[in-house]
mmCIF file of C-alpha atoms and ligand atoms in Angstrom:
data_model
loop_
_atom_site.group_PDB
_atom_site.id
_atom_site.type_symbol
_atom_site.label_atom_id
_atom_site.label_comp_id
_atom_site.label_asym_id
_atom_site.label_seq_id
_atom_site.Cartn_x
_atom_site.Cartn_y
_atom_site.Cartn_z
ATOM 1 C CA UNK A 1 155.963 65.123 156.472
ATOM 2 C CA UNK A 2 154.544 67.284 153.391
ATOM 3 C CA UNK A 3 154.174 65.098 150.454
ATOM 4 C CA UNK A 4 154.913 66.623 146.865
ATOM 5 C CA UNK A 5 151.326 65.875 145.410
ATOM 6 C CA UNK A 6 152.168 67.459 141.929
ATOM 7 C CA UNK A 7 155.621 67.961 140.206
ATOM 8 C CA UNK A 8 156.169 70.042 136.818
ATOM 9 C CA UNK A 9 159.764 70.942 134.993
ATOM 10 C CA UNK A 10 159.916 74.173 133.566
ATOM 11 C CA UNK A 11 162.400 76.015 131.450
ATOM 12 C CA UNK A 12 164.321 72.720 130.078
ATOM 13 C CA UNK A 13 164.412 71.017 133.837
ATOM 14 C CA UNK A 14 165.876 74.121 135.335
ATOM 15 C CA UNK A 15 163.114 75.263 136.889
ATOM 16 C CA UNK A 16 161.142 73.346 139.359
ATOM 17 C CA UNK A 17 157.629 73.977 140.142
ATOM 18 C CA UNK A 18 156.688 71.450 143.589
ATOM 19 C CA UNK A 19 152.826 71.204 144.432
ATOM 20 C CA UNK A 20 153.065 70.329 148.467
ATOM 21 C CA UNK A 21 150.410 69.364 151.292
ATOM 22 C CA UNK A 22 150.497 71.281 153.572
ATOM 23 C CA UNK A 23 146.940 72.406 154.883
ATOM 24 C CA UNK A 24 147.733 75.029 158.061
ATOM 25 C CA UNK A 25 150.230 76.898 155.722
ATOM 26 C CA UNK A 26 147.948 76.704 152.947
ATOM 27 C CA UNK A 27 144.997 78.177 155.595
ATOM 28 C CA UNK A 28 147.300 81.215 156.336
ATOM 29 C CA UNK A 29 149.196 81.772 153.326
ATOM 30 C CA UNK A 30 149.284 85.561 151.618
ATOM 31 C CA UNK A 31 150.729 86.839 148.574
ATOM 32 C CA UNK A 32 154.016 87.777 149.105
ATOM 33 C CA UNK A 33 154.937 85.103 152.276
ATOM 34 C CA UNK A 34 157.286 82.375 151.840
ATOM 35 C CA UNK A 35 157.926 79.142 153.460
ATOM 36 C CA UNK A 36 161.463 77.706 154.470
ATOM 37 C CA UNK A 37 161.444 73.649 153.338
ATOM 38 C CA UNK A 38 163.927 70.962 154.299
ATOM 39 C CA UNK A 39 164.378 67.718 152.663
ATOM 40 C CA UNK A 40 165.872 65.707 155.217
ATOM 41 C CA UNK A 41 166.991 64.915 158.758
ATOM 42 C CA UNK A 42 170.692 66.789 157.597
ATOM 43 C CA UNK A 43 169.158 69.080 155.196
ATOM 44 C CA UNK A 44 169.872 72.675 154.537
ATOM 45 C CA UNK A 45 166.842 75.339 155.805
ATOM 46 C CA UNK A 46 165.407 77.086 151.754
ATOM 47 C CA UNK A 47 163.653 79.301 151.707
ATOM 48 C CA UNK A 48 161.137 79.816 149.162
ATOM 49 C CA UNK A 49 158.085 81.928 148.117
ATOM 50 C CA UNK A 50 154.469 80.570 147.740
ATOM 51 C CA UNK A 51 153.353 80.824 144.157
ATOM 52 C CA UNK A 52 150.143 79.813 144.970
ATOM 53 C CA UNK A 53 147.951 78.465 147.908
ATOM 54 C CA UNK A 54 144.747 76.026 147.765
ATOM 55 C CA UNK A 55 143.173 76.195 151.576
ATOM 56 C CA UNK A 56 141.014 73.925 149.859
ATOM 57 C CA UNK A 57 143.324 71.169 148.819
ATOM 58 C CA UNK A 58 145.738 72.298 151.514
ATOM 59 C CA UNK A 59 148.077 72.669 149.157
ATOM 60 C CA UNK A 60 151.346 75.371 148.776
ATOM 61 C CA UNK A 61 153.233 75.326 145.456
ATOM 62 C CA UNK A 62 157.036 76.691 145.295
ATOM 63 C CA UNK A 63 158.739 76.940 142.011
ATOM 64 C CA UNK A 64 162.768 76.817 142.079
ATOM 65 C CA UNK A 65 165.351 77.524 140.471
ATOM 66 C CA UNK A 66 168.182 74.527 140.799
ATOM 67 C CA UNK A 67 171.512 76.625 141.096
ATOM 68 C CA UNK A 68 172.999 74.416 143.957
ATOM 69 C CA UNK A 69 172.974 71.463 146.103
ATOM 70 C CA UNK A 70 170.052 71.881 148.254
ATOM 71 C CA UNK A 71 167.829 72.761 145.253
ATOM 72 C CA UNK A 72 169.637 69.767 143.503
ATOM 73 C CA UNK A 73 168.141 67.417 146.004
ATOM 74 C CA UNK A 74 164.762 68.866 146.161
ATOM 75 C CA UNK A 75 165.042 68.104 142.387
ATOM 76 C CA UNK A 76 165.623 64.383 143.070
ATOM 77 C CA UNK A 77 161.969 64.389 144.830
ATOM 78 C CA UNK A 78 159.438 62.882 143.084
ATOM 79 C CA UNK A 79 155.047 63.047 143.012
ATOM 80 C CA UNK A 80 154.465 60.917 146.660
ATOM 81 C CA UNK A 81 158.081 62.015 148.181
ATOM 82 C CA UNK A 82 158.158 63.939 150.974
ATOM 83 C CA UNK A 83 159.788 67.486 152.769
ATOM 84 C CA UNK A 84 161.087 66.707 155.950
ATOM 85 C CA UNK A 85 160.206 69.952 157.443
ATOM 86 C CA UNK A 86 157.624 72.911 155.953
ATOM 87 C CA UNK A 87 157.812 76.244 158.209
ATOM 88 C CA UNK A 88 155.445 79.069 157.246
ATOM 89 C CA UNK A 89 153.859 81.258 156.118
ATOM 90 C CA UNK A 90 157.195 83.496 157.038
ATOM 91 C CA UNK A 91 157.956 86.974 156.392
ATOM 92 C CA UNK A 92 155.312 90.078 155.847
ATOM 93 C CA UNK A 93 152.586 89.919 153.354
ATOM 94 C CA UNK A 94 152.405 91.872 150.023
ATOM 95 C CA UNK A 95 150.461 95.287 150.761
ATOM 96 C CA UNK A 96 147.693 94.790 148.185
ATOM 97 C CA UNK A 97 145.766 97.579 147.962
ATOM 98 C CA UNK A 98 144.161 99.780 145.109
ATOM 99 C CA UNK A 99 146.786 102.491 143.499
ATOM 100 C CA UNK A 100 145.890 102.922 139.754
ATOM 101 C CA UNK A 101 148.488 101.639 137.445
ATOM 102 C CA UNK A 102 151.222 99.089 138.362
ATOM 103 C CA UNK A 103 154.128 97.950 136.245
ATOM 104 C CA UNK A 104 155.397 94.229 137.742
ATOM 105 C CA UNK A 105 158.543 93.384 136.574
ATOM 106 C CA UNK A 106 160.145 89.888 136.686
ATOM 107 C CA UNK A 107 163.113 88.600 135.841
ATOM 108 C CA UNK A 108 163.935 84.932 135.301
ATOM 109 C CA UNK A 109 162.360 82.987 138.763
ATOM 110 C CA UNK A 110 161.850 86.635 140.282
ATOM 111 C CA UNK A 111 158.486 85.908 137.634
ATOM 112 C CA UNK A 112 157.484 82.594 140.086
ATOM 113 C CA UNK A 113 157.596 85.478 143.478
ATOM 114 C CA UNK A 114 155.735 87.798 141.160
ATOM 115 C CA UNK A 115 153.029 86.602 139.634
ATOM 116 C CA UNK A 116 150.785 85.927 143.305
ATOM 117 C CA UNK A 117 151.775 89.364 144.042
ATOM 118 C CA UNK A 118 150.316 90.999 140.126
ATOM 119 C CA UNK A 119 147.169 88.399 140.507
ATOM 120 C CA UNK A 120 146.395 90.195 144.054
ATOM 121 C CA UNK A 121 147.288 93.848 142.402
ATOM 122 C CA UNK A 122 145.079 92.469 140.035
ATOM 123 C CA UNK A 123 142.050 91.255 142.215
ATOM 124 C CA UNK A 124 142.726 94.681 143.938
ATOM 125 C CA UNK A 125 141.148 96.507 140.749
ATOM 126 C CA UNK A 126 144.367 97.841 139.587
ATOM 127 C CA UNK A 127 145.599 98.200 135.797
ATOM 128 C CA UNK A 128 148.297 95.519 135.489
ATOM 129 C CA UNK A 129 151.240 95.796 132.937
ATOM 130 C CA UNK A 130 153.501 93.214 133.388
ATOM 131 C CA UNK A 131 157.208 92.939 132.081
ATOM 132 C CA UNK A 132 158.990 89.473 132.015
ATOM 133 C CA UNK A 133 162.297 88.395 131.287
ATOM 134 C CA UNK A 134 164.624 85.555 130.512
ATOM 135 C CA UNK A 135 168.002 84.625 128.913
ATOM 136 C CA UNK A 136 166.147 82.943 126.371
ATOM 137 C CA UNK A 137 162.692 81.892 125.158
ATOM 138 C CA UNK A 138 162.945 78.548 126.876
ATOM 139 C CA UNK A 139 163.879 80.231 129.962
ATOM 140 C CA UNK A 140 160.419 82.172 129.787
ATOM 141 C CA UNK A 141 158.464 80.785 133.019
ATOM 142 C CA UNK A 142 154.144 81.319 133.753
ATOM 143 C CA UNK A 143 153.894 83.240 130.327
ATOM 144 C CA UNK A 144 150.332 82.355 130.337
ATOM 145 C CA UNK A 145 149.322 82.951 133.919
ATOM 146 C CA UNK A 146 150.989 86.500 133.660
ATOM 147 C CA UNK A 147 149.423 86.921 130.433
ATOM 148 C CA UNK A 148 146.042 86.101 132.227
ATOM 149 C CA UNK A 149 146.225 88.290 134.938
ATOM 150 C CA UNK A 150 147.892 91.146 133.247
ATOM 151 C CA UNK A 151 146.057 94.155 130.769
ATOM 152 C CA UNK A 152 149.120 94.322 129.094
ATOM 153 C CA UNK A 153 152.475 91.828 129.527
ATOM 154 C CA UNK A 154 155.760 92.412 127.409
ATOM 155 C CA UNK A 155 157.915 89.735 126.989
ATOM 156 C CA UNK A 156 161.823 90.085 127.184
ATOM 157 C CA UNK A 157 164.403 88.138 125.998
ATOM 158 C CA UNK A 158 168.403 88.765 126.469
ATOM 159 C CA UNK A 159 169.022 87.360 122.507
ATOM 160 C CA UNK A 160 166.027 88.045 121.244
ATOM 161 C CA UNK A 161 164.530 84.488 120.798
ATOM 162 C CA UNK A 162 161.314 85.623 121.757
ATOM 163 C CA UNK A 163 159.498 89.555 122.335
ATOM 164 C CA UNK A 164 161.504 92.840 122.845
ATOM 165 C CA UNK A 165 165.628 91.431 122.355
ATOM 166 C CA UNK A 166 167.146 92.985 125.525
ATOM 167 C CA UNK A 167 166.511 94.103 129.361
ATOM 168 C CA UNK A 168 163.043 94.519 131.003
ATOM 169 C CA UNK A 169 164.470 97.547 132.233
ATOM 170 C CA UNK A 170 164.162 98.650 128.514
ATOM 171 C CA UNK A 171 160.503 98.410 128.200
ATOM 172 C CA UNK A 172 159.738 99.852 131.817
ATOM 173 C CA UNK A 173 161.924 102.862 130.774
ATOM 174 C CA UNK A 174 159.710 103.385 127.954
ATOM 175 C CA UNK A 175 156.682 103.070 129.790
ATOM 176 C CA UNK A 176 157.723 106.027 132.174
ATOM 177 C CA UNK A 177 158.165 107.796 129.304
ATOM 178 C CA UNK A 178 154.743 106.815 127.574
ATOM 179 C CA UNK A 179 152.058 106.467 130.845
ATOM 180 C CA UNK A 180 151.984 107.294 134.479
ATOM 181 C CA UNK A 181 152.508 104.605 136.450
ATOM 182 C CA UNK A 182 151.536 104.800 140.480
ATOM 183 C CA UNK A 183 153.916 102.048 141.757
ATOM 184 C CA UNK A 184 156.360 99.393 140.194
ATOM 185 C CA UNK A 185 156.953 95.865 141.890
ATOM 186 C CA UNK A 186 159.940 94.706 140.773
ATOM 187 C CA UNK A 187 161.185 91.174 141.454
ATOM 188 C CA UNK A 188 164.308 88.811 140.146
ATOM 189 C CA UNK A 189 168.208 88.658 140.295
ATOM 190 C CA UNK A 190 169.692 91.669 142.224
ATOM 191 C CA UNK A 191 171.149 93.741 139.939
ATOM 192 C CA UNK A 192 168.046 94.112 137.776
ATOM 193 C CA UNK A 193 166.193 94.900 140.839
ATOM 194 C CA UNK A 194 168.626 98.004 141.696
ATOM 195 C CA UNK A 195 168.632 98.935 137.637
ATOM 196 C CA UNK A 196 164.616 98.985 137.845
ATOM 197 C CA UNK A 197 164.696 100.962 141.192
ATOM 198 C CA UNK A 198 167.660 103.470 139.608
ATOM 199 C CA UNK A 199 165.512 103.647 136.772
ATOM 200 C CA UNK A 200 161.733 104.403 138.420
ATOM 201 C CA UNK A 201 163.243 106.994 140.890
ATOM 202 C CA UNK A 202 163.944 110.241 138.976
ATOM 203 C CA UNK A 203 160.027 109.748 137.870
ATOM 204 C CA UNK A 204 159.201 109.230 141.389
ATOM 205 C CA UNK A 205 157.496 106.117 141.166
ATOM 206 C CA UNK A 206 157.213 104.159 143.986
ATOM 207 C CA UNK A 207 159.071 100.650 143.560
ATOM 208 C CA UNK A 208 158.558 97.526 145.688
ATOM 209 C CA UNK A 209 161.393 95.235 145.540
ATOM 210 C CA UNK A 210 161.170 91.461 146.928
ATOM 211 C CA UNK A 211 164.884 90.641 148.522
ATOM 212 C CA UNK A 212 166.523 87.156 148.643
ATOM 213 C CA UNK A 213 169.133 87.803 151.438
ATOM 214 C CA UNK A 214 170.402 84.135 152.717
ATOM 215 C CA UNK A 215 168.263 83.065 155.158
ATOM 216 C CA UNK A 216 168.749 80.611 158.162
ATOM 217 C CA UNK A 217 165.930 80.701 161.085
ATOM 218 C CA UNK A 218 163.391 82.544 158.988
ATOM 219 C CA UNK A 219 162.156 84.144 162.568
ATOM 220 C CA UNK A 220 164.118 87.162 163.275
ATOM 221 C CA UNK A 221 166.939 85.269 165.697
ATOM 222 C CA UNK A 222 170.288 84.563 163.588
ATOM 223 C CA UNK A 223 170.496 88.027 161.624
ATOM 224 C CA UNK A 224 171.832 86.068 158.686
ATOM 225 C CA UNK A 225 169.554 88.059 156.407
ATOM 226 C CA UNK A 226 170.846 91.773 157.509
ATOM 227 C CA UNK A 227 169.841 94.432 154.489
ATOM 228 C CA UNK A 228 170.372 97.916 155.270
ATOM 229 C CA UNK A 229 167.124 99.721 154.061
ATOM 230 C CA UNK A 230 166.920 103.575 154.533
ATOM 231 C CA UNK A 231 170.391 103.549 156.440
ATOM 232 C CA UNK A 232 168.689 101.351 158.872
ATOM 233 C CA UNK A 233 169.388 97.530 159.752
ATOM 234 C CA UNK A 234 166.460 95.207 158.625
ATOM 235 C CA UNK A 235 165.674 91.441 159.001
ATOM 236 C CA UNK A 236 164.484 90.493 155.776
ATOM 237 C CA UNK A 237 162.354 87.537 156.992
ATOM 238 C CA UNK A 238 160.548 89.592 159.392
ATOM 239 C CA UNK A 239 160.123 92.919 158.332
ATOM 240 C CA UNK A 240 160.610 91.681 154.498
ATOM 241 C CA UNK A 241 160.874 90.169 152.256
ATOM 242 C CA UNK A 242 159.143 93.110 150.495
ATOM 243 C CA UNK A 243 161.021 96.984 150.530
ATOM 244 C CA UNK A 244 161.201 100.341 149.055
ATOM 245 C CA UNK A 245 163.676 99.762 145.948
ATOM 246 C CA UNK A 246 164.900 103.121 146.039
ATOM 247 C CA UNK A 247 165.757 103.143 150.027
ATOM 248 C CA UNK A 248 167.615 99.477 150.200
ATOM 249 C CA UNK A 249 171.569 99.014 150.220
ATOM 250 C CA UNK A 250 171.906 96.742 147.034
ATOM 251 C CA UNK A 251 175.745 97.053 146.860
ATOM 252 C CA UNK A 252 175.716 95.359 150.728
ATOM 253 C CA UNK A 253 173.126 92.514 149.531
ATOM 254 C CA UNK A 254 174.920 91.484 146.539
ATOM 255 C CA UNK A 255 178.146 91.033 148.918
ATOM 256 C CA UNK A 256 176.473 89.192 151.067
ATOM 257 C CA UNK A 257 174.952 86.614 149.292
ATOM 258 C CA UNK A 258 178.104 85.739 147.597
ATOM 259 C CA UNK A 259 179.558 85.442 151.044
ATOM 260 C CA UNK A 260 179.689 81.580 151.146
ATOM 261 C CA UNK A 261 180.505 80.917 147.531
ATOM 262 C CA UNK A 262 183.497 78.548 147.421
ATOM 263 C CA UNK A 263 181.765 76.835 150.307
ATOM 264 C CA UNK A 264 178.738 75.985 147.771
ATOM 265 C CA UNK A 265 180.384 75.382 145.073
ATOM 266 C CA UNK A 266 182.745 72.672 146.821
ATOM 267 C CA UNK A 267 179.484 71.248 148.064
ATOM 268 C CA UNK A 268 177.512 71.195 145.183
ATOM 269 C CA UNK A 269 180.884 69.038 143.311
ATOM 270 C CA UNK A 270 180.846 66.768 145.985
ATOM 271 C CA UNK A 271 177.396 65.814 145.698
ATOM 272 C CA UNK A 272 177.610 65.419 142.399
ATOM 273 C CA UNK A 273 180.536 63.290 142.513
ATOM 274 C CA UNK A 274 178.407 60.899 144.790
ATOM 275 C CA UNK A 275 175.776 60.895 142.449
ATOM 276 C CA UNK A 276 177.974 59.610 139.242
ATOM 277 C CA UNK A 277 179.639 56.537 141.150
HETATM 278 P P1 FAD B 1 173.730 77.145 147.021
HETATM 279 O O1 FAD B 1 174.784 76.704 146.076
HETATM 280 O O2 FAD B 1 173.866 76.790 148.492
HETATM 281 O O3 FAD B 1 173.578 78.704 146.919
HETATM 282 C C1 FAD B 1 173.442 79.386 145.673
HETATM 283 C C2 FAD B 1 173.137 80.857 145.997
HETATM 284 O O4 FAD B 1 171.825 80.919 146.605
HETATM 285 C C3 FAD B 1 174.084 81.458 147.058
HETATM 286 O O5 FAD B 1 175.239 82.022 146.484
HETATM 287 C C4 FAD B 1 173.214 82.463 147.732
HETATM 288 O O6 FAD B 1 173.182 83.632 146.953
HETATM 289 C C5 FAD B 1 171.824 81.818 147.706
HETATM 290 N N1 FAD B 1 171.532 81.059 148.947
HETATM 291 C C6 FAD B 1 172.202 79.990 149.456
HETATM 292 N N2 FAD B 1 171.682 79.591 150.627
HETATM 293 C C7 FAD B 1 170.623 80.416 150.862
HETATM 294 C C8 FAD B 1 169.671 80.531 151.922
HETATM 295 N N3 FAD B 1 169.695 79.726 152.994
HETATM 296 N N4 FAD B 1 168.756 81.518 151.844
HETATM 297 C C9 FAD B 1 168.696 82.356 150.778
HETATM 298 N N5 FAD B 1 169.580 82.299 149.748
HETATM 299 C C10 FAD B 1 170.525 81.349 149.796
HETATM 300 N N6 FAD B 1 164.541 80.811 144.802
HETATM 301 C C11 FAD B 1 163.714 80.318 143.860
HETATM 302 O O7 FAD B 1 164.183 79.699 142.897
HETATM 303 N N7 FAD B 1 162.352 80.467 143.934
HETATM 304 C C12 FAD B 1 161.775 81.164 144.949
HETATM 305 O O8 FAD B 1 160.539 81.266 145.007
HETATM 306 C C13 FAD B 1 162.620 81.727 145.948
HETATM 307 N N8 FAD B 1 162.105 82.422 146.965
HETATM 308 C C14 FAD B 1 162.926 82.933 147.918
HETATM 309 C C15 FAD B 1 162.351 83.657 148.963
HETATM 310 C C16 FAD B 1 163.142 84.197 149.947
HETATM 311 C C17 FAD B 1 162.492 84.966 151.071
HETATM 312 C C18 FAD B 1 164.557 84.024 149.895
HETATM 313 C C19 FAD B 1 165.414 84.609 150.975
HETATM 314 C C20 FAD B 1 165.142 83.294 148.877
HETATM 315 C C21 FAD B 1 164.337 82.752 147.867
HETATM 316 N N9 FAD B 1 164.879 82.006 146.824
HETATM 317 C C22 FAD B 1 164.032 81.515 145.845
HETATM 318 C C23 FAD B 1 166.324 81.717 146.728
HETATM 319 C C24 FAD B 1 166.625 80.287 147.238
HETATM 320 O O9 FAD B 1 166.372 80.223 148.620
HETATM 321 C C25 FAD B 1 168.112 79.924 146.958
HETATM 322 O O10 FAD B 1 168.288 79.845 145.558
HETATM 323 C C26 FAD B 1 168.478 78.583 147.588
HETATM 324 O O11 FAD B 1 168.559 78.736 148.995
HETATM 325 C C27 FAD B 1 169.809 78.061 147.052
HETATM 326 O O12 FAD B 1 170.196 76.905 147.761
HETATM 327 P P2 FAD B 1 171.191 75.807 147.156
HETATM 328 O O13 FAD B 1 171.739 75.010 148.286
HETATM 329 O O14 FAD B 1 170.521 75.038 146.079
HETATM 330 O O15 FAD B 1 172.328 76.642 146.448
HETATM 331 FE FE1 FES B 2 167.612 84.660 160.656
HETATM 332 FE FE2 FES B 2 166.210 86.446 159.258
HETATM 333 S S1 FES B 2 166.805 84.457 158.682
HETATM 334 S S2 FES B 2 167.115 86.698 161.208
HETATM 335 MG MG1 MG B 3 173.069 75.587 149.799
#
């Protein structure tokens, strides 16, 4: 069992941030990897990215976004509930390494994936500028840790309640103009992933993207999370979840994650039915 030791809502209960023991993860955990948790005996396999690890508490912390009903349950876990089930660390570790200057971009939760993956650009010497986004001000998640680990961080908001009112993309696009930057990591919902990569490629600038295909096994075996990178077939939970923005097949991934839509949705009412009687 891996007891939730520490339990925060962010952006107006939206946003989940779980603080879990779980010391052998915690041992082997690098920026970048990601876990897959289950809540119960019947419970669906999520997977999730490690904000943070504490080998010394032997702790992992996910944040989450609840958007259906397997993140609506996790939400119904309290400080001294357990997971089930904790597999990890999954998936390939960020390459961290020394390039210069690095714009990370985040959008909404993409920000929660980020921000281990800026603090190690960060460690790694590099000059951070950081660019994060949200509908709204309340929506803003780990302001102040970016704003820690960052030399510079813009803030973005889509009506202007709080920084630059419109698209991250907006302020990155004016950076290319302004500086030369030697890579962009670029995390959040699709679409603003393939806008940042459309947008970094004419200037040649290397961009990182972190994919969220649907994910079952989390080892390689069911090929549920299929992206075509390059023209070539790639497990995201193996050879991922980091790639080359301007190589992957965004069109495909969007598709595909919607693939089981109706199927959620009719799940997530029914649960929610069951929890007002
Ligand atoms: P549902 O209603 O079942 O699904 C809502 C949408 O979520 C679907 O339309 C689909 O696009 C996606 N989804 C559903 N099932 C899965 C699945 N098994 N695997 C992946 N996507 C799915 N979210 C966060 O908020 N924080 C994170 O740190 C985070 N890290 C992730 C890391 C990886 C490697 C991947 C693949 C996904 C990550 N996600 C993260 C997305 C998260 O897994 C989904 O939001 C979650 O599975 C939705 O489950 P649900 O039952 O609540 O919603
Ligand atoms: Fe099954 Fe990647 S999740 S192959
Ligand atoms: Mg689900």
């Amino acid at each position: 069992m891996y007891e939730i030791v520490k339990r925060e809502e962010m952006a107006g209960g939206t946003v989940i941030q779980n603080e879990i023991r779980a010391p052998l993860i915690a041992r082997k955990a690098k920026p970048g990897q990601f876990v897959i948790l289950k809540a119960d005996e019947r419970g669906e396999r999520i997977p999730l990215t490690m904000a943070d690890a504490d080998p010394e508490r032997g702790t992992i912390t996910v944040i989450y976004k609840v958007v259906g009903k397997s993140t609506e349950l996790f939400k119904e876990l309290k400080v001294g509930d357990s997971y089930q089930d904790a597999v990890g660390p999954l998936g390939q570790p960020s390459r961290i390494e020394k390039v210069g200057t690095v714009a990370c971009v985040g959008g909404g939760t993409g920000v929660a994936v980020l921000y281990p993956i800026a603090s190690g650009l960060k460690r790694a010497e590099n000059r951070v500028i950081s660019i994060i986004g949200a509908r709204t001000a309340d929506r803003i998640i780990l302001e102040e840790e970016m704003r820690a680990i960052s030399d510079q961080l813009f803030i973005c908001t889509d009506d202007g309640s709080r920084g630059h009112h419109g698209f991250v993309t907006e302020i990155l696009k004016r950076l290319l103009e302004e500086e030369s930057l030697d890579l962009t990591v670029a995390v959040g919902p699709v679409p603003m992933m393939k806008f940042v990569s459309d947008i970094t490629r004419p200037y040649g600038v290397k961009t990182v993207v972190s994919l969220n295909p649907i994910m079952i096994d989390g080892t390689g075996m069911c090929g549920g999370c299929r992206v075509t990178v390059g023209g070539e077939k790639k497990f995201a939970c193996v050879d991922g979840p980091e790639f080359d923005g301007h190589q992957v097949d965004f069109d495909q991934l969007m598709q595909r994650l919607g693939a089981y839509q109706s199927e959620e949705r009719e799940s997530s009412e029914a649960h929610r039915c069951r929890l007002d009687r």
